[in-house]
Coordinates of N, CA, C and O in Angstrom, one line a residue:
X217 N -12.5 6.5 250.0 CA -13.1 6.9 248.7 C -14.0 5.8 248.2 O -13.5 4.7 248.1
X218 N -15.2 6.0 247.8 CA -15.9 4.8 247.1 C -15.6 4.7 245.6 O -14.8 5.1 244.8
X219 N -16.6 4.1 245.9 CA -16.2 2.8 243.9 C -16.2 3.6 243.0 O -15.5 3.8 242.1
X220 N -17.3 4.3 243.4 CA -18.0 5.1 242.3 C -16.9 6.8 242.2 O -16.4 7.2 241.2
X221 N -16.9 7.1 242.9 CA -15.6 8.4 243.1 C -14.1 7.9 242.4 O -13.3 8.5 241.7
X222 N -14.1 6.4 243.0 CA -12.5 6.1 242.5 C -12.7 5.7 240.7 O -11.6 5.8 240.1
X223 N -14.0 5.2 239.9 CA -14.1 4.8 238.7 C -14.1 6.5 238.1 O -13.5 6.8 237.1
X224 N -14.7 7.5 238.9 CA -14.8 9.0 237.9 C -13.0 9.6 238.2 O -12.3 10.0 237.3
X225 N -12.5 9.5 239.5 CA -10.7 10.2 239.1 C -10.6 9.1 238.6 O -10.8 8.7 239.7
X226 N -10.3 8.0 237.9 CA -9.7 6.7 237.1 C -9.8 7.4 235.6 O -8.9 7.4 234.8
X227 N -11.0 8.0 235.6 CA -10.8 8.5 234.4 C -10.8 9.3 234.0 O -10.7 9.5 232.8
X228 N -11.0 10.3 234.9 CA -10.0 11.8 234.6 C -8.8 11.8 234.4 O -8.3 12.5 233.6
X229 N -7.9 10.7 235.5 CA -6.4 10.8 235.3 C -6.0 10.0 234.1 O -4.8 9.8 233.9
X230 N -6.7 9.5 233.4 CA -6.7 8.7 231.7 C -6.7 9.4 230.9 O -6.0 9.3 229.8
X231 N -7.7 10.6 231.3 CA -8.2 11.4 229.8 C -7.5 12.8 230.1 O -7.5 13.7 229.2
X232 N -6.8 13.0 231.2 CA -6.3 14.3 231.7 C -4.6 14.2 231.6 O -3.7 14.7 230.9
X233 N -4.5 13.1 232.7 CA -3.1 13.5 233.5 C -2.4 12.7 232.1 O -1.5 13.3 231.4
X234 N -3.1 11.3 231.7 CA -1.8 10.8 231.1 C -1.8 11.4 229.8 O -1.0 10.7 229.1
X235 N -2.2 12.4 229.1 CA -1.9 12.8 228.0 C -0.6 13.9 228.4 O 0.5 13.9 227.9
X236 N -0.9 14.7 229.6 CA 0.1 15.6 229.9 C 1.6 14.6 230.4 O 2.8 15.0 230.3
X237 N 1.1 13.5 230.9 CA 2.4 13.1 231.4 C 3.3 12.4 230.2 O 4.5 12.1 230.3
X238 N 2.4 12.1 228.8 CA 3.1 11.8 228.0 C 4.1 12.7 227.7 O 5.3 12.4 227.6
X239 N 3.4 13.8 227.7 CA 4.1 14.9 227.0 C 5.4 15.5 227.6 O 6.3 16.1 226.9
X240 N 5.5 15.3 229.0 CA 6.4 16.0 230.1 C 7.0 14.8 229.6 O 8.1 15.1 229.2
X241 N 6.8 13.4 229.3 CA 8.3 12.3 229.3 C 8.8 12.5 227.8 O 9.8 12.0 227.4
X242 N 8.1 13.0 227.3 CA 8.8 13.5 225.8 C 9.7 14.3 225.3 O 10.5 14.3 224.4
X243 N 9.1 15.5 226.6 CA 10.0 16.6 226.6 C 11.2 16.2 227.4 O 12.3 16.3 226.9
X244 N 11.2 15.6 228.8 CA 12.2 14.6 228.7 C 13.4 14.1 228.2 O 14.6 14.1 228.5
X245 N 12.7 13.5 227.3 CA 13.3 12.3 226.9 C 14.2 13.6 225.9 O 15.4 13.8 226.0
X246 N 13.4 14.1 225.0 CA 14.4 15.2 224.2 C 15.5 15.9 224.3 O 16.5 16.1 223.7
X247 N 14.7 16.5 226.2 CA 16.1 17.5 226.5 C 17.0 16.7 226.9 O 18.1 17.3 227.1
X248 N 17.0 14.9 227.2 CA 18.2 14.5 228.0 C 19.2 14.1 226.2 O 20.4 13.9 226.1
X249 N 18.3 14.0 225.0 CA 19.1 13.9 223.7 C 19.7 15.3 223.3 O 20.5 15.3 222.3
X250 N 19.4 16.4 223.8 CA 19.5 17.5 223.4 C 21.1 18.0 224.5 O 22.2 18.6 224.2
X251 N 20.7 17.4 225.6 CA 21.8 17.8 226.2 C 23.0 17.2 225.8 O 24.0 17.6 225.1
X252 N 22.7 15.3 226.7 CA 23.8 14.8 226.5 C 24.1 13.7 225.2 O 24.9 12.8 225.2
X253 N 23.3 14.0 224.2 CA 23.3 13.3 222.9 C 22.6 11.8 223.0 O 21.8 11.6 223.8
X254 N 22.9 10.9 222.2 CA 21.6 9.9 222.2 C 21.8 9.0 222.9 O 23.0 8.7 222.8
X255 N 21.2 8.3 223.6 CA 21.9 7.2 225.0 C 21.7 6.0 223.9 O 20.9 6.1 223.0
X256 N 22.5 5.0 224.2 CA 22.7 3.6 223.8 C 21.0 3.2 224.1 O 20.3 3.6 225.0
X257 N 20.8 2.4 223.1 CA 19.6 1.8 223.2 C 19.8 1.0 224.6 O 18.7 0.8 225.1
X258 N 20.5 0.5 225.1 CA 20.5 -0.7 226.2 C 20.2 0.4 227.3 O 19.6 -0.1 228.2
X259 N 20.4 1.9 227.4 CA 20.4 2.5 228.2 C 18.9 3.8 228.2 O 18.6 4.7 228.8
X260 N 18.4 3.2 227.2 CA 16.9 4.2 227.1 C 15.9 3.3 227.5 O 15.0 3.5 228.3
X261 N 16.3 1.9 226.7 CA 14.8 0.9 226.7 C 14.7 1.1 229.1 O 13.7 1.3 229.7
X262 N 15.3 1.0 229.2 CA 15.1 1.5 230.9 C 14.4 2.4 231.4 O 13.6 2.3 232.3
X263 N 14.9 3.7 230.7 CA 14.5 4.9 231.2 C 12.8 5.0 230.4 O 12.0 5.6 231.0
X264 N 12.4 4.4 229.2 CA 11.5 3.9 228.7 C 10.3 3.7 229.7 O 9.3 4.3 230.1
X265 N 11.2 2.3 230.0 CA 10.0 1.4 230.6 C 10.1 2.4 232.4 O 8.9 2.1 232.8
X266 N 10.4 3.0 233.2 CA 10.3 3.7 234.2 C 9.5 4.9 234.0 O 8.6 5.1 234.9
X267 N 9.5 5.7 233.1 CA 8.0 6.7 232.8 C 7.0 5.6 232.1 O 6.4 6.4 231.4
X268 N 6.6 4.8 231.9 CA 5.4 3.8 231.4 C 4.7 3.4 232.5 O 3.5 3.1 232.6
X269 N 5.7 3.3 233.5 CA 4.9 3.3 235.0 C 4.9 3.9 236.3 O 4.2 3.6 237.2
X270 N 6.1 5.3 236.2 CA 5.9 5.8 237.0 C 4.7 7.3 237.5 O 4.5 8.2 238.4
X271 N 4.1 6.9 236.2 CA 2.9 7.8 236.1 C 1.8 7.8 237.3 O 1.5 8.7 238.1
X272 N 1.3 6.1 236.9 CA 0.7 5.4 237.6 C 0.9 5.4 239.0 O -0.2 5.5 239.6
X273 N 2.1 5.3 239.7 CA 2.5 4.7 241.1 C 1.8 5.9 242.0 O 1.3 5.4 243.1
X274 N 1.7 7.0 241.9 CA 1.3 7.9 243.2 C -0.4 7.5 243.1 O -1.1 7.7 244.1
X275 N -0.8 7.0 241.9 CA -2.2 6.7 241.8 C -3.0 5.2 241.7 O -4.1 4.9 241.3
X276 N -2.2 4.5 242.2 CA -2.5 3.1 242.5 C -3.6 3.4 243.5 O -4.6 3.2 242.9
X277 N -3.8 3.7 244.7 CA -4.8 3.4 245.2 C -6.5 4.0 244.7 O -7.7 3.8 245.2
X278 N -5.9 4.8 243.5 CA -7.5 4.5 243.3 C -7.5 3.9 242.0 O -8.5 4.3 241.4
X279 N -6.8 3.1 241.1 CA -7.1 2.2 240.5 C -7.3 0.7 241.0 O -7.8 -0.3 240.4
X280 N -7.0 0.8 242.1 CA -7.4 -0.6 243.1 C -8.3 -1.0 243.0 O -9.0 -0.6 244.0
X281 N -9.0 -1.7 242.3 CA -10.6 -2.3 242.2 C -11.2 -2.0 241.5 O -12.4 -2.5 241.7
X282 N -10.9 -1.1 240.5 CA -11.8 -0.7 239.4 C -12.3 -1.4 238.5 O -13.3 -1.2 237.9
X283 N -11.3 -2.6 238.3 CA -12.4 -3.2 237.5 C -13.1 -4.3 237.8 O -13.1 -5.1 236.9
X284 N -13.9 -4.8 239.0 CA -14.6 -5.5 240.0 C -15.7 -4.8 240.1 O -15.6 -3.6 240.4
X285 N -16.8 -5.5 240.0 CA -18.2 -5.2 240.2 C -18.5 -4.2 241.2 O -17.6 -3.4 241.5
X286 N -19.7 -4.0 241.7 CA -20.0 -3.2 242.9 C -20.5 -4.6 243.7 O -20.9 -4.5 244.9

Protein backbone atom coordinates (compact mmCIF):
# COMPACT_ATOMS: atom_id res chain seq x y z
CA UNK A 1 0.00 0.00 0.00
CA UNK A 2 1.60 3.54 -0.49
CA UNK A 3 2.09 6.58 1.70
CA UNK A 4 -0.41 8.20 0.26
CA UNK A 5 -3.33 5.39 0.47
CA UNK A 6 -2.04 4.48 3.99
CA UNK A 7 -2.24 8.53 5.22
CA UNK A 8 -6.23 8.57 3.59
CA UNK A 9 -7.38 4.81 5.59
CA UNK A 10 -5.25 6.53 8.70
CA UNK A 11 -7.87 8.80 8.60
CA UNK A 12 -10.85 7.33 7.90
CA UNK A 13 -10.16 4.83 10.68
CA UNK A 14 -9.78 8.17 13.16
CA UNK A 15 -12.75 9.84 12.00
CA UNK A 16 -14.83 6.51 11.39
CA UNK A 17 -13.80 3.44 13.19
CA UNK A 18 -12.54 5.08 16.41
CA UNK A 19 -15.72 6.90 17.24
CA UNK A 20 -17.72 3.56 16.75
CA UNK A 21 -15.15 1.62 18.64
CA UNK A 22 -15.53 4.11 21.43
CA UNK A 23 -18.90 3.40 21.62
CA UNK A 24 -18.84 -0.58 21.33
CA UNK A 25 -16.13 -0.27 24.61
CA UNK A 26 -18.78 1.74 26.42
CA UNK A 27 -21.37 -0.39 25.69
CA UNK A 28 -19.01 -2.85 27.03
CA UNK A 29 -17.91 -1.66 29.70
CA UNK A 30 -21.80 -0.99 30.86
CA UNK A 31 -23.12 -4.40 30.14
CA UNK A 32 -20.06 -6.01 32.11
CA UNK A 33 -21.52 -3.23 35.22
CA UNK A 34 -24.88 -4.11 34.35
CA UNK A 35 -24.35 -7.76 34.57
CA UNK A 36 -21.75 -8.47 37.08
CA UNK A 37 -21.88 -5.08 39.11
CA UNK A 38 -18.92 -2.64 39.40
CA UNK A 39 -15.39 -4.24 39.21
CA UNK A 40 -12.77 -2.88 41.79
CA UNK A 41 -11.00 -0.07 40.40
CA UNK A 42 -7.62 -2.28 40.39
CA UNK A 43 -9.60 -4.48 38.06
CA UNK A 44 -11.04 -1.92 35.42
CA UNK A 45 -8.01 0.55 35.18
CA UNK A 46 -6.79 -2.91 32.96
CA UNK A 47 -9.60 -3.65 31.14
CA UNK A 48 -9.35 0.27 30.49
CA UNK A 49 -6.14 0.48 29.31
CA UNK A 50 -6.61 -2.97 26.80
CA UNK A 51 -9.57 -1.20 24.63
CA UNK A 52 -7.22 2.10 24.43
CA UNK A 53 -5.16 -0.06 22.41
CA UNK A 54 -6.73 -2.85 21.17
CA UNK A 55 -8.45 -0.79 18.63
CA UNK A 56 -5.39 0.06 17.04
CA UNK A 57 -3.55 -3.44 16.82
CA UNK A 58 -5.29 -5.14 13.66
CA UNK A 59 -4.36 -1.59 12.09
CA UNK A 60 -0.79 -0.99 12.84
CA UNK A 61 0.43 -1.66 9.50
CA UNK A 62 -0.99 1.14 8.03
CA UNK A 63 -0.18 3.57 10.73
CA UNK A 64 3.54 2.57 10.15
CA UNK A 65 5.11 5.62 8.79
CA UNK A 66 2.66 8.08 8.67
CA UNK A 67 4.18 10.46 10.15
CA UNK A 68 7.61 10.51 8.03
CA UNK A 69 7.94 12.51 5.02
CA UNK A 70 7.50 11.16 1.53
Amino acid sequence: MSLKARKRWSLVLLLVWLPIWIVIAVTLMNWLDATFGRMPIWAEVPVYIFLAFAWAIPFRHVFRGIGRGE
